[in-house]
Amino acid sequence: MNAQPTNTVSEDSAQPDVLFPVASPQQPQSRLDYALTQPDALNSFRQLCVNATQALCFDVAVDRIYAANGYMPIWESLMLREALYTRLRTLDYAKLMPGMAERIMELEYLEAKQDQRGFDILATDSYLVYQVVMQQMTKRPSLLFRHQTLPQVNHQMLTALETHPVNAFLRIGANEDALMNSLRVNEAEFTVTQRSLLQARRYQDLAPHEYVPTPRLMVREGQLVPNGHKVIEILYQHGDLSEHDYDWLQHEAIITNRGAVHMALQRFQQRNGLHVDGIYGPATSRQLALPYEEVARLIALNLHRNQFGATGAERPSIRVNIPDYHMIITHKDEVVFESKVIVGRTARPTNLFSSALSVMVVNPRWNVPETIKKEDVIPGMKRSPDYLQRKNLTIINSWRDRTEIPADQIEWSTVDPETFPYEFMQGPGPTNALGNVKFLMPNDYSIYLHDTPARGLFNRTKRNLSSGCVRVEKAAELADYILDYQRRSQSYRHFVKTDEIDNINLPRKIDVDFTYVTAWVDENDVLQMREDIYGYDRPIREPVEEKFSTLKNYRRY
């Protein structure tokens, strides 16, 4: 702890008004003695709260909790205190709440002084702050993608949680098990959080490196590595270069991209979702340049991003992680399916939201979306009269009236894409943009999963190439899994062979979550990081609009 409060909660047990009555619990005091928490001693509230009158953010609510609990201590359990610290540190390391680092220091100081009364009061207030902050994230999750800190908490935010004068939220302080449950979603999630925070704390404690990325860099195997000693120091701190190799390389006059260095670069590229070739190029250089404090922030920030979506194990859940270009299906806590995916490019991002599969369409038509109609198809016809024929597209009057409109009846040179009255449709077939199958789900963005005829694109490392929808490499296997889960006797191959458009309803729900997680600690306790393709971690030249990161839930339970 870098700074310690100079005056803190009094330890004079002979004071007439004490927090925890000992001799006469039948006659509890009517209000906490706030001389115990002097504003000049505890200062975190100045950054955490709006219009706080005491050293606490929620003094009235804290009064009510202890009154309901007979003014007995709440935070005596070591496990309970550690659970609270863990949750508060996720906000601190993520840099979401100014003042949270100072609040944690104050709690640790009071605990080290064995000031039970002062610690208990401040811990209860901190618990309320955490719960209010979590509700604000739930109400507006886009805040986790906008490069800004969360709003200061206030009494109105706490009041919004209340359903009656002494509601369940405030009363659970009297029940240690209920309080623990409110801080731990489940044992597995809490374990992941603790392991992740250990990694974050390690990076937070590292001295800053001095490496600056080199543009247009391309160092192949065997070539001299510019700033080589700085590079190997970063590779060592990340755990990609062993201590033994780092020790002897430090004494080398120059560093070349061979042997241990080449293998360490490959390990770094693998963990960061980069092309694994051991070439020290621009993408690798940019990722190496991330400050350690930024790595710590991203680990903690993504813990909060990862909380959104399906949590139950009773039915299958599809999870698409956009910057990882990957989807999995979990069922009963087991990963039962994985596939590479192609997601929306930065100019046309894939929305973040939750839903559930409702219909599978085999041999689908493709209704060209408005954006592609305006930005691709009409400009394509202006450039080349045979564009529609090459793309197997037809012009129709509208989505309700699918009467075909002959292309040669339109003077394309005068067409304004913004006012063009007709729609474009692509029929089933080997060149259909959706491939042989698409998977629909309720949402307001016309986003769905689908097959694609462009199989070679899955060989690319960076796959933000679509116009918003998500292309699935193993679409056929996904269709078979879905049909099997629906207990359908016919196989996917059977439906494809008919060449007919089949709309298959999916009454047995399969959840879908489109997520954006750029840092996580995997099951082997290895830090995985991915490129921030939409600029949700750090600002980019053309920011993605907030509407794409609402995390709205369209599931029908």
Coordinates of N, CA and C in Angstrom, one line a residue, residues 184-291:
R184 N -20.5 -14.5 -5.6 CA -19.9 -15.6 -6.4 C -21.1 -16.1 -7.2
V185 N -21.0 -15.9 -8.5 CA -22.0 -16.4 -9.4 C -22.1 -18.0 -9.3
N186 N -20.9 -18.6 -9.4 CA -20.8 -20.0 -9.2 C -19.3 -20.3 -8.9
E187 N -19.0 -21.5 -8.4 CA -17.7 -21.8 -8.1 C -16.7 -21.8 -9.2
A188 N -17.1 -22.3 -10.4 CA -16.3 -22.3 -11.6 C -15.9 -20.9 -12.0
E189 N -17.0 -20.1 -12.1 CA -16.8 -18.7 -12.6 C -15.9 -17.9 -11.6
F190 N -16.1 -18.1 -10.3 CA -15.3 -17.4 -9.3 C -13.8 -17.9 -9.4
T191 N -13.6 -19.2 -9.6 CA -12.2 -19.7 -9.7 C -11.5 -19.0 -10.9
V192 N -12.2 -18.9 -12.1 CA -11.6 -18.3 -13.2 C -11.3 -16.8 -12.9
T193 N -12.2 -16.2 -12.2 CA -12.0 -14.8 -11.9 C -10.7 -14.6 -11.0
Q194 N -10.6 -15.4 -10.0 CA -9.4 -15.4 -9.2 C -8.1 -15.6 -9.9
R195 N -8.1 -16.7 -10.8 CA -6.9 -17.0 -11.6 C -6.6 -15.8 -12.5
S196 N -7.6 -15.2 -13.1 CA -7.4 -14.1 -14.0 C -6.8 -12.9 -13.3
L197 N -7.3 -12.6 -12.1 CA -6.9 -11.5 -11.3 C -5.4 -11.7 -10.8
L198 N -5.0 -12.9 -10.6 CA -3.6 -13.2 -10.3 C -2.7 -12.8 -11.4
Q199 N -3.1 -13.1 -12.6 CA -2.4 -12.7 -13.8 C -2.4 -11.2 -13.9
A200 N -3.6 -10.6 -13.8 CA -3.6 -9.1 -13.9 C -2.8 -8.4 -12.9
R201 N -2.8 -8.9 -11.6 CA -1.9 -8.3 -10.6 C -0.5 -8.4 -10.9
R202 N -0.1 -9.6 -11.5 CA 1.4 -9.7 -11.9 C 1.8 -8.7 -12.9
Y203 N 0.9 -8.5 -13.9 CA 1.2 -7.5 -15.0 C 1.2 -6.1 -14.4
Q204 N 0.3 -5.8 -13.4 CA 0.1 -4.5 -12.8 C 1.4 -4.2 -12.1
D205 N 2.0 -5.2 -11.5 CA 3.2 -4.9 -10.6 C 4.5 -4.8 -11.4
L206 N 4.5 -5.2 -12.7 CA 5.7 -5.1 -13.5 C 6.1 -3.7 -13.8
A207 N 7.4 -3.4 -13.8 CA 7.9 -2.1 -14.2 C 7.6 -1.9 -15.7
P208 N 7.2 -0.7 -16.1 CA 6.8 -0.5 -17.5 C 8.0 -0.8 -18.4
H209 N 7.7 -1.4 -19.6 CA 8.8 -1.6 -20.6 C 8.9 -0.3 -21.4
E210 N 10.0 -0.3 -22.2 CA 10.3 0.9 -23.0 C 10.2 0.6 -24.5
Y211 N 9.6 -0.5 -24.8 CA 9.5 -0.9 -26.2 C 8.5 -0.1 -27.0
V212 N 8.9 0.4 -28.2 CA 8.0 1.1 -29.1 C 7.8 0.4 -30.4
P213 N 6.6 0.1 -30.9 CA 6.5 -0.7 -32.1 C 7.1 0.0 -33.3
T214 N 7.7 -0.8 -34.2 CA 8.4 -0.3 -35.4 C 7.5 -0.6 -36.6
P215 N 7.0 0.5 -37.3 CA 6.2 0.3 -38.4 C 7.0 -0.3 -39.6
R216 N 6.2 -1.1 -40.4 CA 6.8 -1.7 -41.6 C 7.9 -2.6 -41.3
L217 N 7.9 -3.2 -40.1 CA 8.9 -4.2 -39.7 C 8.7 -5.6 -40.2
M218 N 9.7 -6.2 -40.7 CA 9.6 -7.6 -41.2 C 10.9 -8.3 -40.9
V219 N 11.0 -9.0 -39.8 CA 12.3 -9.7 -39.4 C 12.0 -11.2 -39.6
R220 N 12.6 -11.8 -40.5 CA 12.4 -13.2 -40.8 C 13.4 -14.1 -40.0
E221 N 13.3 -15.4 -40.0 CA 14.1 -16.3 -39.3 C 15.6 -16.0 -39.7
G222 N 16.4 -15.9 -38.6 CA 17.9 -15.7 -38.9 C 18.3 -14.3 -39.0
Q223 N 17.4 -13.4 -39.1 CA 17.7 -11.9 -39.2 C 17.9 -11.3 -37.9
L224 N 18.6 -10.1 -37.9 CA 18.8 -9.3 -36.7 C 17.5 -8.7 -36.2
V225 N 17.2 -8.8 -34.9 CA 16.0 -8.2 -34.3 C 16.3 -6.8 -33.8
P226 N 15.7 -5.8 -34.4 CA 15.9 -4.4 -33.8 C 15.4 -4.3 -32.4
N227 N 16.1 -3.6 -31.5 CA 15.7 -3.5 -30.1 C 15.5 -4.9 -29.5
G228 N 16.4 -5.7 -29.9 CA 16.3 -7.2 -29.5 C 16.2 -7.4 -28.0
H229 N 17.0 -6.7 -27.2 CA 17.0 -7.0 -25.8 C 15.7 -6.5 -25.1
K230 N 15.1 -5.5 -25.7 CA 13.8 -5.1 -25.2 C 12.7 -6.1 -25.6
V231 N 12.9 -6.7 -26.8 CA 11.9 -7.7 -27.2 C 12.0 -9.0 -26.4
I232 N 13.2 -9.4 -26.1 CA 13.3 -10.7 -25.3 C 12.9 -10.4 -23.8
E233 N 13.0 -9.2 -23.3 CA 12.5 -8.9 -22.0 C 11.0 -9.1 -21.9
I234 N 10.3 -8.6 -23.0 CA 8.9 -8.7 -23.0 C 8.4 -10.1 -23.2
L235 N 9.1 -10.8 -24.1 CA 8.8 -12.2 -24.3 C 9.0 -13.0 -23.0
Y236 N 10.0 -12.7 -22.2 CA 10.2 -13.4 -21.0 C 9.1 -13.0 -19.9
Q237 N 8.8 -11.8 -19.8 CA 7.8 -11.4 -18.9 C 6.4 -12.0 -19.2
H238 N 6.1 -12.2 -20.5 CA 4.9 -12.9 -20.9 C 4.9 -14.4 -20.7
G239 N 6.1 -14.9 -20.4 CA 6.2 -16.4 -20.2 C 6.5 -17.1 -21.5
D240 N 6.7 -16.4 -22.6 CA 7.0 -17.1 -23.9 C 8.4 -17.5 -24.1
L241 N 9.3 -16.9 -23.3 CA 10.7 -17.2 -23.3 C 11.1 -17.7 -21.9
S242 N 11.8 -18.8 -21.8 CA 12.1 -19.4 -20.5 C 13.2 -18.5 -19.8
E243 N 13.2 -18.7 -18.5 CA 14.2 -17.9 -17.7 C 15.6 -18.3 -18.1
H244 N 15.9 -19.6 -18.4 CA 17.2 -20.0 -18.8 C 17.6 -19.4 -20.1
D245 N 16.7 -19.4 -21.1 CA 17.1 -18.8 -22.4 C 17.2 -17.2 -22.2
Y246 N 16.4 -16.6 -21.4 CA 16.5 -15.2 -21.2 C 17.8 -14.8 -20.6
D247 N 18.3 -15.6 -19.6 CA 19.5 -15.3 -18.9 C 20.7 -15.3 -19.9
W248 N 20.8 -16.3 -20.7 CA 22.0 -16.3 -21.6 C 21.8 -15.3 -22.8
L249 N 20.6 -15.0 -23.2 CA 20.4 -14.1 -24.3 C 20.7 -12.6 -23.8
Q250 N 20.5 -12.3 -22.6 CA 20.9 -11.0 -22.1 C 22.3 -10.7 -22.3
H251 N 23.2 -11.7 -22.3 CA 24.6 -11.4 -22.4 C 25.1 -11.4 -23.9
E252 N 24.2 -11.7 -24.8 CA 24.5 -11.6 -26.2 C 24.6 -10.2 -26.7
A253 N 25.5 -9.8 -27.5 CA 25.7 -8.5 -28.0 C 24.5 -8.1 -29.0
I254 N 24.1 -9.0 -29.8 CA 22.9 -8.8 -30.7 C 21.9 -10.0 -30.5
I255 N 20.7 -9.7 -30.9 CA 19.6 -10.7 -30.8 C 19.2 -11.0 -32.2
T256 N 19.2 -12.3 -32.6 CA 18.7 -12.7 -33.9 C 17.5 -13.6 -33.8
N257 N 16.7 -13.6 -34.8 CA 15.4 -14.3 -34.8 C 15.7 -15.8 -35.2
R258 N 16.3 -16.5 -34.3 CA 16.5 -17.9 -34.5 C 16.5 -18.6 -33.1
G259 N 16.4 -20.0 -33.2 CA 16.4 -20.8 -32.0 C 15.3 -20.4 -31.0
A260 N 15.8 -20.1 -29.8 CA 14.8 -19.9 -28.7 C 14.0 -18.6 -28.9
V261 N 14.6 -17.6 -29.6 CA 13.9 -16.4 -29.9 C 12.8 -16.6 -30.9
H262 N 13.1 -17.4 -31.9 CA 12.1 -17.7 -33.0 C 10.9 -18.5 -32.4
M263 N 11.2 -19.5 -31.5 CA 10.2 -20.3 -30.9 C 9.3 -19.5 -29.9
A264 N 10.0 -18.5 -29.2 CA 9.2 -17.7 -28.3 C 8.3 -16.8 -29.1
L265 N 8.7 -16.2 -30.2 CA 7.9 -15.4 -31.0 C 6.7 -16.2 -31.5
Q266 N 6.9 -17.5 -31.9 CA 5.8 -18.3 -32.3 C 4.8 -18.6 -31.2
R267 N 5.3 -18.8 -30.0 CA 4.4 -19.0 -28.8 C 3.6 -17.7 -28.6
F268 N 4.3 -16.6 -28.7 CA 3.6 -15.3 -28.5 C 2.5 -15.1 -29.5
Q269 N 2.8 -15.4 -30.8 CA 1.8 -15.3 -31.8 C 0.6 -16.2 -31.6
Q270 N 0.9 -17.4 -31.2 CA -0.2 -18.4 -30.9 C -1.1 -17.9 -29.9
R271 N -0.6 -17.3 -28.8 CA -1.4 -16.9 -27.7 C -2.2 -15.6 -28.0
N272 N -1.7 -14.9 -29.0 CA -2.3 -13.6 -29.4 C -3.2 -13.7 -30.6
G273 N -3.4 -14.9 -31.1 CA -4.3 -15.1 -32.3 C -3.7 -14.6 -33.6
L274 N -2.4 -14.5 -33.6 CA -1.7 -14.0 -34.8 C -1.2 -15.1 -35.7
H275 N -0.9 -14.8 -36.9 CA -0.3 -15.9 -37.8 C 1.0 -16.4 -37.2
V276 N 1.0 -17.7 -37.0 CA 2.1 -18.3 -36.3 C 3.2 -18.7 -37.3
D277 N 4.2 -17.8 -37.6 CA 5.3 -18.1 -38.5 C 6.6 -17.7 -37.9
G278 N 6.6 -17.1 -36.7 CA 7.9 -16.7 -36.1 C 8.5 -15.4 -36.8
I279 N 7.8 -14.8 -37.7 CA 8.3 -13.6 -38.4 C 7.9 -12.4 -37.5
Y280 N 8.9 -11.6 -37.2 CA 8.7 -10.5 -36.3 C 8.2 -9.3 -37.2
G281 N 6.9 -9.2 -37.4 CA 6.3 -8.2 -38.3 C 5.5 -7.2 -37.6
P282 N 4.7 -6.3 -38.3 CA 4.0 -5.2 -37.7 C 3.0 -5.7 -36.7
A283 N 2.2 -6.7 -37.0 CA 1.1 -7.1 -36.0 C 1.7 -7.7 -34.7
T284 N 2.8 -8.4 -34.9 CA 3.5 -9.0 -33.7 C 4.1 -7.8 -32.9
S285 N 4.7 -6.9 -33.6 CA 5.3 -5.7 -33.0 C 4.3 -4.9 -32.2
R286 N 3.1 -4.6 -32.8 CA 2.1 -3.9 -32.1 C 1.6 -4.5 -30.8
Q287 N 1.5 -5.9 -30.9 CA 1.0 -6.6 -29.7 C 2.0 -6.6 -28.6
L288 N 3.3 -6.8 -29.0 CA 4.4 -6.7 -28.0 C 4.5 -5.4 -27.3
A289 N 4.1 -4.3 -28.0 CA 4.2 -3.0 -27.5 C 3.1 -2.7 -26.4
L290 N 2.1 -3.5 -26.2 CA 1.1 -3.2 -25.2 C 1.7 -3.0 -23.9
P291 N 1.5 -1.9 -23.2 CA 2.0 -1.8 -21.8 C 1.5 -2.8 -20.9

